[in-house]
CSV table of C-alpha atoms in Angstrom, one decimal:
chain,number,residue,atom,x,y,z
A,17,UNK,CA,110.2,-180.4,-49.4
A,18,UNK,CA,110.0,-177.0,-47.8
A,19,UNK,CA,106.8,-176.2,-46.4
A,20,UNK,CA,104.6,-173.4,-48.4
A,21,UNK,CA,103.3,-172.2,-44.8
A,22,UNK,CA,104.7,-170.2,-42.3
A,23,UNK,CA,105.0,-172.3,-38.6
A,24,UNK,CA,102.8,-169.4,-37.0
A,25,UNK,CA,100.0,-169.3,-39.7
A,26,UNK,CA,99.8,-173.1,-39.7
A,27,UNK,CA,99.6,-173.2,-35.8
A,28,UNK,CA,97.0,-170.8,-36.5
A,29,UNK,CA,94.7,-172.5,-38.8
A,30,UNK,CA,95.3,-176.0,-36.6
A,31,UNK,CA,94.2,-173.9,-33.6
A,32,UNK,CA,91.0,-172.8,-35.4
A,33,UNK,CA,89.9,-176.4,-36.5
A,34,UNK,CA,89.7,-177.7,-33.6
A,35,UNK,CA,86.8,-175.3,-32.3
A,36,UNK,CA,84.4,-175.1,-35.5
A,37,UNK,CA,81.2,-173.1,-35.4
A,38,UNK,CA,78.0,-174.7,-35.1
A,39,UNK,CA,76.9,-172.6,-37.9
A,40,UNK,CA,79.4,-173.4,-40.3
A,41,UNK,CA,81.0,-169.7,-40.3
A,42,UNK,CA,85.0,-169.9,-40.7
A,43,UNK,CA,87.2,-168.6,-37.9
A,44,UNK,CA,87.6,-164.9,-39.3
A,45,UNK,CA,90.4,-164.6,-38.0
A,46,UNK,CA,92.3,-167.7,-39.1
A,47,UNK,CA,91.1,-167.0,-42.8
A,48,UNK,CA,92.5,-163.1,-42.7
A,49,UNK,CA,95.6,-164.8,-41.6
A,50,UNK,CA,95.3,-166.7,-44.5
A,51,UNK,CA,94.0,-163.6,-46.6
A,52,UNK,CA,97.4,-162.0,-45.7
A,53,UNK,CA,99.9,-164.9,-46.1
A,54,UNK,CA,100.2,-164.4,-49.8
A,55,UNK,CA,99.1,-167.8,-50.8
A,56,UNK,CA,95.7,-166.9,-52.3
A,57,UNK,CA,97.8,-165.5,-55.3
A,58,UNK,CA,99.1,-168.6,-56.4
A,59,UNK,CA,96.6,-169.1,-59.5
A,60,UNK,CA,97.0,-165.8,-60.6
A,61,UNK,CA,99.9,-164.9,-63.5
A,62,UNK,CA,102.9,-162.5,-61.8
A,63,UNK,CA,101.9,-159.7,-64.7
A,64,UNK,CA,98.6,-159.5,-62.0
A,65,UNK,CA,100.8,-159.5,-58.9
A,66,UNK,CA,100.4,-163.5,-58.0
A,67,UNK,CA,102.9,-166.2,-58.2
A,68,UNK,CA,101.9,-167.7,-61.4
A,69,UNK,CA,101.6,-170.9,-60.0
A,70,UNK,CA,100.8,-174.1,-62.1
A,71,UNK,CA,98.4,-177.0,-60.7
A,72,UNK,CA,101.2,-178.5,-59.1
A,73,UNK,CA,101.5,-175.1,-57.2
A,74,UNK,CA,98.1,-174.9,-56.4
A,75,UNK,CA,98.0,-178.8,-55.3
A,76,UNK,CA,100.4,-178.6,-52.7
A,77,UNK,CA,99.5,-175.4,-51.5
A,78,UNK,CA,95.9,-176.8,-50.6
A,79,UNK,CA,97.6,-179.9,-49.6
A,80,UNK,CA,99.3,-178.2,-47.0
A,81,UNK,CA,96.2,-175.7,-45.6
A,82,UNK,CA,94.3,-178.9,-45.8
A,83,UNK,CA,96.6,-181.2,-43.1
A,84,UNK,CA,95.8,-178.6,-40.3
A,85,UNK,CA,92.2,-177.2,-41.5
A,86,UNK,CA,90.5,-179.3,-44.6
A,87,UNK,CA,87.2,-176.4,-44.2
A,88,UNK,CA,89.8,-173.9,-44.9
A,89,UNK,CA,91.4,-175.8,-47.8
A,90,UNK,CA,87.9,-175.8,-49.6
A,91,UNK,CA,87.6,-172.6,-49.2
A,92,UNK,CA,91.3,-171.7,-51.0
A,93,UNK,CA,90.7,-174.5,-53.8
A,94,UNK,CA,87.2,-172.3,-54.8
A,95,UNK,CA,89.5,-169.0,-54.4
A,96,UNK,CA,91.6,-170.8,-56.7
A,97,UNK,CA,89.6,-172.3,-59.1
A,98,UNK,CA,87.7,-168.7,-60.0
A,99,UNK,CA,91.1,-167.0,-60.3
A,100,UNK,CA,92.0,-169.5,-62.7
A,101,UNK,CA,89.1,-169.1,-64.8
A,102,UNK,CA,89.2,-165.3,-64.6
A,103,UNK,CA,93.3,-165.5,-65.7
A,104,UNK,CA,92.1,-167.9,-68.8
A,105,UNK,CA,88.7,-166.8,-70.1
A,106,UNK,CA,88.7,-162.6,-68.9
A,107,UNK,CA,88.8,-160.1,-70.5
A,108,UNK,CA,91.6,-157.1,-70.3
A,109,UNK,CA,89.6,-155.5,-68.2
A,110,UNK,CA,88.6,-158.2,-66.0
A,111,UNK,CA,91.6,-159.4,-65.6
A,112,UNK,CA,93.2,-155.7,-64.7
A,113,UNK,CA,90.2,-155.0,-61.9
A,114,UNK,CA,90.2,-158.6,-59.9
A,115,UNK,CA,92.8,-160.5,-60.3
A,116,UNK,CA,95.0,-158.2,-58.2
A,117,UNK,CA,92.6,-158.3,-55.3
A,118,UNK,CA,92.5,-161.6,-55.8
A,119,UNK,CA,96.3,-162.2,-55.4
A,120,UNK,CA,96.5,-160.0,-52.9
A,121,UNK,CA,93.7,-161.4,-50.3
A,122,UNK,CA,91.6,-158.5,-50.8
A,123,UNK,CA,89.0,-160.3,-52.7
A,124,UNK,CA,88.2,-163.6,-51.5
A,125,UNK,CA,86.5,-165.5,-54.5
A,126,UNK,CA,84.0,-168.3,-54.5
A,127,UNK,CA,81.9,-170.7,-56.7
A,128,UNK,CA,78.1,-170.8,-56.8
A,129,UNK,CA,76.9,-173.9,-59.6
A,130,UNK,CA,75.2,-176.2,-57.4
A,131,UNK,CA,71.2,-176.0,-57.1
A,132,UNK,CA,68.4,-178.4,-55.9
A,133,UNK,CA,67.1,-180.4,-58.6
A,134,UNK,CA,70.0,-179.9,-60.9
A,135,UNK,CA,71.5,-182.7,-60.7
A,136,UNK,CA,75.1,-183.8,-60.7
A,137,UNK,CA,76.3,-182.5,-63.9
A,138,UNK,CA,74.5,-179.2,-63.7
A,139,UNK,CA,72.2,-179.9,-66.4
A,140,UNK,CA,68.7,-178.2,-65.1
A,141,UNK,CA,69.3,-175.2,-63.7
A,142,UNK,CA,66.6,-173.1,-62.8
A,143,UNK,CA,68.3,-170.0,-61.8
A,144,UNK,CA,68.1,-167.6,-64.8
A,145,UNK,CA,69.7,-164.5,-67.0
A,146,UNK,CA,67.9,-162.2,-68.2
A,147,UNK,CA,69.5,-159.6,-71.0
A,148,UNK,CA,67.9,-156.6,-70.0
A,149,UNK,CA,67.2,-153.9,-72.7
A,150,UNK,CA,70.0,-151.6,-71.8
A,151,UNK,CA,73.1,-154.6,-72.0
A,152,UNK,CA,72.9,-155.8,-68.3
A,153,UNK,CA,71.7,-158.7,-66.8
A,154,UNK,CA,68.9,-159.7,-64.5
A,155,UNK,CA,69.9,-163.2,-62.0
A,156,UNK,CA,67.3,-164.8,-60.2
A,157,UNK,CA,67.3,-168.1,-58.3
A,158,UNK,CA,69.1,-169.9,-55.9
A,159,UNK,CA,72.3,-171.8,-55.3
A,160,UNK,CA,73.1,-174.4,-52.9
A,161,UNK,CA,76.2,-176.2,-51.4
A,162,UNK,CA,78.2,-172.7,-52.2
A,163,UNK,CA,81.7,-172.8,-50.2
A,164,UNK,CA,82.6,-169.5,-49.3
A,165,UNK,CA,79.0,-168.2,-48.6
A,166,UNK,CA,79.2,-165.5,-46.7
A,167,UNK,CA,82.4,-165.3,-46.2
A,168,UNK,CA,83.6,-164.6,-50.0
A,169,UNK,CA,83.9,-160.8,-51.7
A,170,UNK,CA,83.2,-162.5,-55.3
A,171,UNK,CA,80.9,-165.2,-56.6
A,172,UNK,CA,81.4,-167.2,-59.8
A,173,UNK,CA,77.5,-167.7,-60.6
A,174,UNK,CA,76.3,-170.3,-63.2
A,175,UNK,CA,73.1,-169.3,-64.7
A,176,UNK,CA,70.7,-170.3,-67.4
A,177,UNK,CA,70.4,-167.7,-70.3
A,178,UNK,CA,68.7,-169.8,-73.1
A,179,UNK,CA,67.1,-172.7,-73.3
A,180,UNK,CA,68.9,-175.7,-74.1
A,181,UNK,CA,68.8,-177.8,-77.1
A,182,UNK,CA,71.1,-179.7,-77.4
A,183,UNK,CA,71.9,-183.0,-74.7
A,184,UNK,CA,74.8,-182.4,-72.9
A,185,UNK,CA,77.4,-185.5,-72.5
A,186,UNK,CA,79.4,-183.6,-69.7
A,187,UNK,CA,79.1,-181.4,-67.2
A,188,UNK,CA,76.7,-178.5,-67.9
A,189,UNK,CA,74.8,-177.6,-70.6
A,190,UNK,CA,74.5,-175.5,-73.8
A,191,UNK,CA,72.7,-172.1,-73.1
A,192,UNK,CA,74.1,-171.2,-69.6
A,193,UNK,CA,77.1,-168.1,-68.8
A,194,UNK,CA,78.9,-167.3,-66.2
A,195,UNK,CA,78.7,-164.4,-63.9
A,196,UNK,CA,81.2,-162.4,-61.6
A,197,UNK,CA,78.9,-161.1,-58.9
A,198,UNK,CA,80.7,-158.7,-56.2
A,199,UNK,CA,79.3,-160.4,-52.9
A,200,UNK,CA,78.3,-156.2,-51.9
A,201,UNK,CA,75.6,-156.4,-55.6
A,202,UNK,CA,71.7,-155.9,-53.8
A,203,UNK,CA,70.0,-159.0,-54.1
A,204,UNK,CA,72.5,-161.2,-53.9
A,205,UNK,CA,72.0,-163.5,-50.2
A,206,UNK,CA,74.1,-165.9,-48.5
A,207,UNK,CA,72.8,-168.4,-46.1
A,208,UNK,CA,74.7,-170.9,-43.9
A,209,UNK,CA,71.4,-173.1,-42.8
A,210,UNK,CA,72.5,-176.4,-44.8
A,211,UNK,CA,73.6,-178.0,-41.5
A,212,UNK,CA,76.5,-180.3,-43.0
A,213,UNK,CA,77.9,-183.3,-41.2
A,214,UNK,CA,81.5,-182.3,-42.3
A,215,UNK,CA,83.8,-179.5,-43.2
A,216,UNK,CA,81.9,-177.1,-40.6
A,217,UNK,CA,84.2,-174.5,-41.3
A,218,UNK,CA,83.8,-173.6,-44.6
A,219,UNK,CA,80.4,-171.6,-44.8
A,220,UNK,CA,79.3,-173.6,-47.3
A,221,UNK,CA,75.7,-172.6,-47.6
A,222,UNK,CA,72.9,-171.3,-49.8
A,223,UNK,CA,73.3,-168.0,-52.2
A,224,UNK,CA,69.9,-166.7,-53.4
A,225,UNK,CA,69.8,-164.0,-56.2
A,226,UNK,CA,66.7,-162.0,-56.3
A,227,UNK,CA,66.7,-159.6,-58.7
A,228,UNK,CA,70.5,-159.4,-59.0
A,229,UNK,CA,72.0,-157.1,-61.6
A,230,UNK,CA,74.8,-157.1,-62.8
A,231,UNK,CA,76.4,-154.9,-65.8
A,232,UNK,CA,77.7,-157.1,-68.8
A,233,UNK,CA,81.0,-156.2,-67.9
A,234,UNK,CA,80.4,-159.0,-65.3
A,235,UNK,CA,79.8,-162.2,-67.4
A,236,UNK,CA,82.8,-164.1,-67.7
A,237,UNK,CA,83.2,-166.0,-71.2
A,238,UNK,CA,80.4,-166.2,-74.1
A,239,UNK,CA,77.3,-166.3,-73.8
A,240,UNK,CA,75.6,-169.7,-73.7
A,241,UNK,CA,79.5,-170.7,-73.0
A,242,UNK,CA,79.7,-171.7,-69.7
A,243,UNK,CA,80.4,-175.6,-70.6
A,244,UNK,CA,83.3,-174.6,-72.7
A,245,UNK,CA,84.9,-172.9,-69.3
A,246,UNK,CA,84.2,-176.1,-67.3
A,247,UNK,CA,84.9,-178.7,-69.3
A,248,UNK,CA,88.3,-176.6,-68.9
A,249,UNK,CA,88.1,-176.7,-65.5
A,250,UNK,CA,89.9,-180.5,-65.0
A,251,UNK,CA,92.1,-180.1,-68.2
A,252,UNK,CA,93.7,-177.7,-65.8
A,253,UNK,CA,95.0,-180.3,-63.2
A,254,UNK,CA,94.1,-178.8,-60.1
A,255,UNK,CA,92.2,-181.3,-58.0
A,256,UNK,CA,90.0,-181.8,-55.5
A,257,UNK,CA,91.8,-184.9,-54.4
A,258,UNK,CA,94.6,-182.9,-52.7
A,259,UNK,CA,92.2,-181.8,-50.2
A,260,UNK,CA,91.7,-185.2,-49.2
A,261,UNK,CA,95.1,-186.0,-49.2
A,262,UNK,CA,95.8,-183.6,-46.8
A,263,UNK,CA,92.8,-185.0,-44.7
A,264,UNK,CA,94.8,-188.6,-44.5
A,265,UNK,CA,97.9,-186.8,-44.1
A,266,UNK,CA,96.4,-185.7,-40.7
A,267,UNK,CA,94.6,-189.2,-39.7
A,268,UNK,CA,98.2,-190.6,-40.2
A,269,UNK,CA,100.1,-188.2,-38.1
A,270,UNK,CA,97.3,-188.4,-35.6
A,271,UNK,CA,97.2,-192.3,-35.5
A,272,UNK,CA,101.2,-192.4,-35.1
A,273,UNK,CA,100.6,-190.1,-32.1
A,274,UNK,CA,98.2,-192.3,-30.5
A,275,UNK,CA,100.1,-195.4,-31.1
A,276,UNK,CA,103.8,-193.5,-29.9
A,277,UNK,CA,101.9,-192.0,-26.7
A,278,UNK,CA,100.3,-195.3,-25.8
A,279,UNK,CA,103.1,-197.6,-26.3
A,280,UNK,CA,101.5,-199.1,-29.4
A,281,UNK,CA,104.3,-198.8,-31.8
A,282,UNK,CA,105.8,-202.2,-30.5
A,283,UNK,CA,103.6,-204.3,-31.8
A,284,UNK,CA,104.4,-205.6,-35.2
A,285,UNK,CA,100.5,-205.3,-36.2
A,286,UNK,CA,100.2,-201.9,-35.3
A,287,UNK,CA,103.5,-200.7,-37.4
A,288,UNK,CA,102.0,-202.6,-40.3
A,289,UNK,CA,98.9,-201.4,-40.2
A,290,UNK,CA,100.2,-198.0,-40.0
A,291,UNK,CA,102.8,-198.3,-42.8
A,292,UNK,CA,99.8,-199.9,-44.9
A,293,UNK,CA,97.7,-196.2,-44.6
A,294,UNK,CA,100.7,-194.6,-45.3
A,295,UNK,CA,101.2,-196.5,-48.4
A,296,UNK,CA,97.8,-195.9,-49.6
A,297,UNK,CA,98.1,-192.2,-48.7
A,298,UNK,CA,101.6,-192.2,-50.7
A,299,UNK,CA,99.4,-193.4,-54.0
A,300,UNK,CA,96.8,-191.0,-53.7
A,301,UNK,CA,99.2,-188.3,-53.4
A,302,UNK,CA,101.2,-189.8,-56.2
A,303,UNK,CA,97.8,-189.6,-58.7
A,304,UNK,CA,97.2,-186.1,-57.6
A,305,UNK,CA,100.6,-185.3,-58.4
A,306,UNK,CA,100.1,-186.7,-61.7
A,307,UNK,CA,97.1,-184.7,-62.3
A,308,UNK,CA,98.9,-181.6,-61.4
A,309,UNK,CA,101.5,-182.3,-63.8
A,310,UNK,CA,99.5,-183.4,-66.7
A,311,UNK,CA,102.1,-185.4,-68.0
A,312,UNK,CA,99.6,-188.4,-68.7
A,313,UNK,CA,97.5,-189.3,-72.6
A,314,UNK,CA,94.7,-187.3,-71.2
A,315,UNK,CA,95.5,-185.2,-67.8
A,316,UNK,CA,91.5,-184.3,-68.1
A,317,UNK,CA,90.9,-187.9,-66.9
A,318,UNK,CA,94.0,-188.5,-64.6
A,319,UNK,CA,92.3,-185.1,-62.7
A,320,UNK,CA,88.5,-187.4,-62.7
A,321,UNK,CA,90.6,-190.6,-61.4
A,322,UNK,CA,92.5,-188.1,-59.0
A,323,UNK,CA,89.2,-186.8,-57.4
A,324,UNK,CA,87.8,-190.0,-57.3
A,325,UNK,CA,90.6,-191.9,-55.9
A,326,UNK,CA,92.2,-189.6,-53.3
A,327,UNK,CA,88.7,-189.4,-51.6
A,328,UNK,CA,87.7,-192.7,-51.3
A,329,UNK,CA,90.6,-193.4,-50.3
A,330,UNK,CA,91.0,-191.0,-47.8
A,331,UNK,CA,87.9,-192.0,-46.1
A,332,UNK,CA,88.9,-195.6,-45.5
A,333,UNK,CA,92.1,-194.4,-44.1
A,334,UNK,CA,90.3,-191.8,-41.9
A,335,UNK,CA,87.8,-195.4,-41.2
A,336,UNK,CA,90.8,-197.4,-40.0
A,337,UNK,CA,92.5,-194.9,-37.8
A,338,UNK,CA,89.3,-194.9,-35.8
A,339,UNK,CA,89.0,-198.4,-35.5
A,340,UNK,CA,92.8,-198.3,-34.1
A,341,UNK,CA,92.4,-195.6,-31.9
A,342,UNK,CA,89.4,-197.9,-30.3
A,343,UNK,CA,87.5,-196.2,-27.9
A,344,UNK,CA,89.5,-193.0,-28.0
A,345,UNK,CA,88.6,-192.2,-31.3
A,346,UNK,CA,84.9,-192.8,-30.8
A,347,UNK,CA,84.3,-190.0,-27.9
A,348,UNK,CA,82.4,-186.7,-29.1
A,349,UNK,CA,84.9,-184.1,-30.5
A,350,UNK,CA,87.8,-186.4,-31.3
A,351,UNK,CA,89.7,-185.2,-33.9
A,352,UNK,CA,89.7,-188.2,-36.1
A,353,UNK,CA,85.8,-188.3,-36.3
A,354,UNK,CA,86.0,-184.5,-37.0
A,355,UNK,CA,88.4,-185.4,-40.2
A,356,UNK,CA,86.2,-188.8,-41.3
A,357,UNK,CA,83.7,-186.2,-41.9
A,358,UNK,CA,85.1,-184.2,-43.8
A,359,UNK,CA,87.2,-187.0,-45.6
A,360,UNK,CA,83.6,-188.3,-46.6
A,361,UNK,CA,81.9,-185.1,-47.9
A,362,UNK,CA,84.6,-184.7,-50.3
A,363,UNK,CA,82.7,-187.6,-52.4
A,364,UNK,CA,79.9,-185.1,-52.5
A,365,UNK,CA,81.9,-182.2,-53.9
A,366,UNK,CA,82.1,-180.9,-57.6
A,367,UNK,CA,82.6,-183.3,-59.8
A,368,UNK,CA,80.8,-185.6,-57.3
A,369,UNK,CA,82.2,-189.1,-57.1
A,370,UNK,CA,79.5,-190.9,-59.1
A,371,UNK,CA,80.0,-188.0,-61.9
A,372,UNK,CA,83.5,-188.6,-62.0
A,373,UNK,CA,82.6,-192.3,-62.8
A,374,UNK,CA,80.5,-191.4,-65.6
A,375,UNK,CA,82.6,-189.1,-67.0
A,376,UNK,CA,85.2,-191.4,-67.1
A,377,UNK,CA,83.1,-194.5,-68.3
A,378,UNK,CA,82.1,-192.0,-71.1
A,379,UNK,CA,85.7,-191.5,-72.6
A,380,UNK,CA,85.7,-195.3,-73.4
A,381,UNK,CA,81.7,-195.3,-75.0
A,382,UNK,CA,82.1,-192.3,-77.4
């Protein structure tokens, strides 16, 4: 299959992995390489200047960024996932003002869901809304584990704008909306101090709002709405499993260099071990694939199982590379313990691995 990247942007981004900041920002440069390559429109419909790219689209495309810089990848998948959500559940006008900046690479988008103590499925959030008397809104609290922070021009903000009453089964809750806030709105903070073990370049971070206001022109679907637009979010087919694909796409390659340059690949263990990763990579593509197709009974739950498999499996593979590089794998900086890393923080990501098992175990209890 032709590759979605240009050679020079991809020597680009594979450059820039291999010097992350300690402080989690993203080479700048690399992503306005990126910002400019005309892959961020993907998601968004050709009647808003993007590709109108399906999940299969956005799959590979991430797939590919992913091989050569998984932070990056994250960082496209969020782009991705709020331009999607923009394209289904906008209005006219919000459709007409962003999604050309965001097919364009003017706008660089980002989600901001996660906070301390609200558990997996977003259930307790503590950040509010407040409908001010004149039609706008007033966000306060904070978000953590935002990819993008800092580095994004749009945040997709999940906020609490009633109190719930009703138990959520999912992910989410009743009485909480979305908000589009422009990353330039006063009061709105990033932070990169969360100090992650993995996927160091992707300014994943803290967002505080203090204060934030935003017209109403900014919320994006009903009030009280916001687990209608997620529960959305995996019926859609895009997964987070291609980024880990990509990750064991690039322990592979890396472990067949290491075998070629040291003279490895004559011995019948080593090939087998090797074609053994590659046929466990070749399945967790295949299930991402799947998911990106929806072709299965229920392509919400092929996306869970797609998550859930392609990063734990990506992890062991990343596991047993090091273990067959041997010492060369284990010195500080290699390569393969920059990708293990990442391979494993993947589990922690949006649905979270344990969520996905419970939302799956759900469909067979209701």
């Amino acid at each position: 299959m032709r590759p979605l990247m240009a050679a020079e942007l991809r020597a680009q981004l594979s450059e820039s992995a291999g010097t992350p900041d300690p402080a989690g920002e993203p080479d700048r440069t690399a992503l306005a390489a990126l910002r400019a390559s005309g892959l961020l429109g993907t998601a968004v419909p050709v009647r808003h200047g993007g590709t109108g790219g399906d999940a299969v689209a956005v799959n590979r495309v991430v797939e590919e960024i992913a091989v050569v810089d998984p932070s990056l990848a994250i960082i496209v998948f969020q782009h991705f996932a709020v331009s999607a959500r923009i394209a289904e559940w906008g209005s006219e006008e919000q459709r007409d003002h962003w999604l050309p900046r965001l097919a364009d690479g003017n706008c660089l988008a980002a989600s901001a869901w996660s906070e301390t103590g609200a558990g997996a499925a977003k259930r307790n959030l503590a950040s509010t809304g407040e409908r001010l008397a004149d039609g706008r809104w007033r966000l306060d609290g904070s978000k953590t584990f935002a990819t993008g922070a800092g580095a994004a021009d749009l945040y997709l903000v999940l906020m609490q704008t009633a109190p719930p009453t009703v138990t959520a089964e999912g992910y989410g809750a009743d009485g909480q909306t979305f908000f589009l806030v422009e990353a330039d709105t006063p009061g709105i903070v990033p932070d990169l101090g969360l100090e992650l073990a993995g996927m160091r370049g992707s300014a994943t971070g803290l967002v505080t709002l203090d204060g934030c206001i935003v017209p109403d022109s900014h919320r994006l679907g009903p009030v009280g709405g916001a687990a209608s637009v997620i529960a959305g979010v995996r019926e859609s087919g895009a997964s987070l499993g291609t980024v880990s694909v990509g990750i064991a796409q690039a322990a592979i390659d890396l472990a067949v260099r290491h075998a070629r340059g040291h003279g490895l690949m004559e011995l019948p263990t080593v090939r087998h071990r090797l074609v053994e990763l590659a046929t466990r990579l070749e399945t967790a593509r295949a299930v991402v694939e799947r998911a990106g197709t929806r072709s299965s009974a229920d392509p919400g739950l092929t996306t869970l199982h797609s998550k859930l498999h392609a990063s734990v499996a990506a992890e062991e593979i990343c596991l047993e590379v090091a273990r067959l590089m041997g010492s060369a794998g284990y010195r500080e900086g290699a390569p393969i313990g920059r990708l293990l890393a990442d391979a494993r923080g993947i589990a922690f990501m949006g649905p979270t691995n344990d969520l996905c098992r419970d939302l799956v175990a759900a469909s067979w209890i209701r």
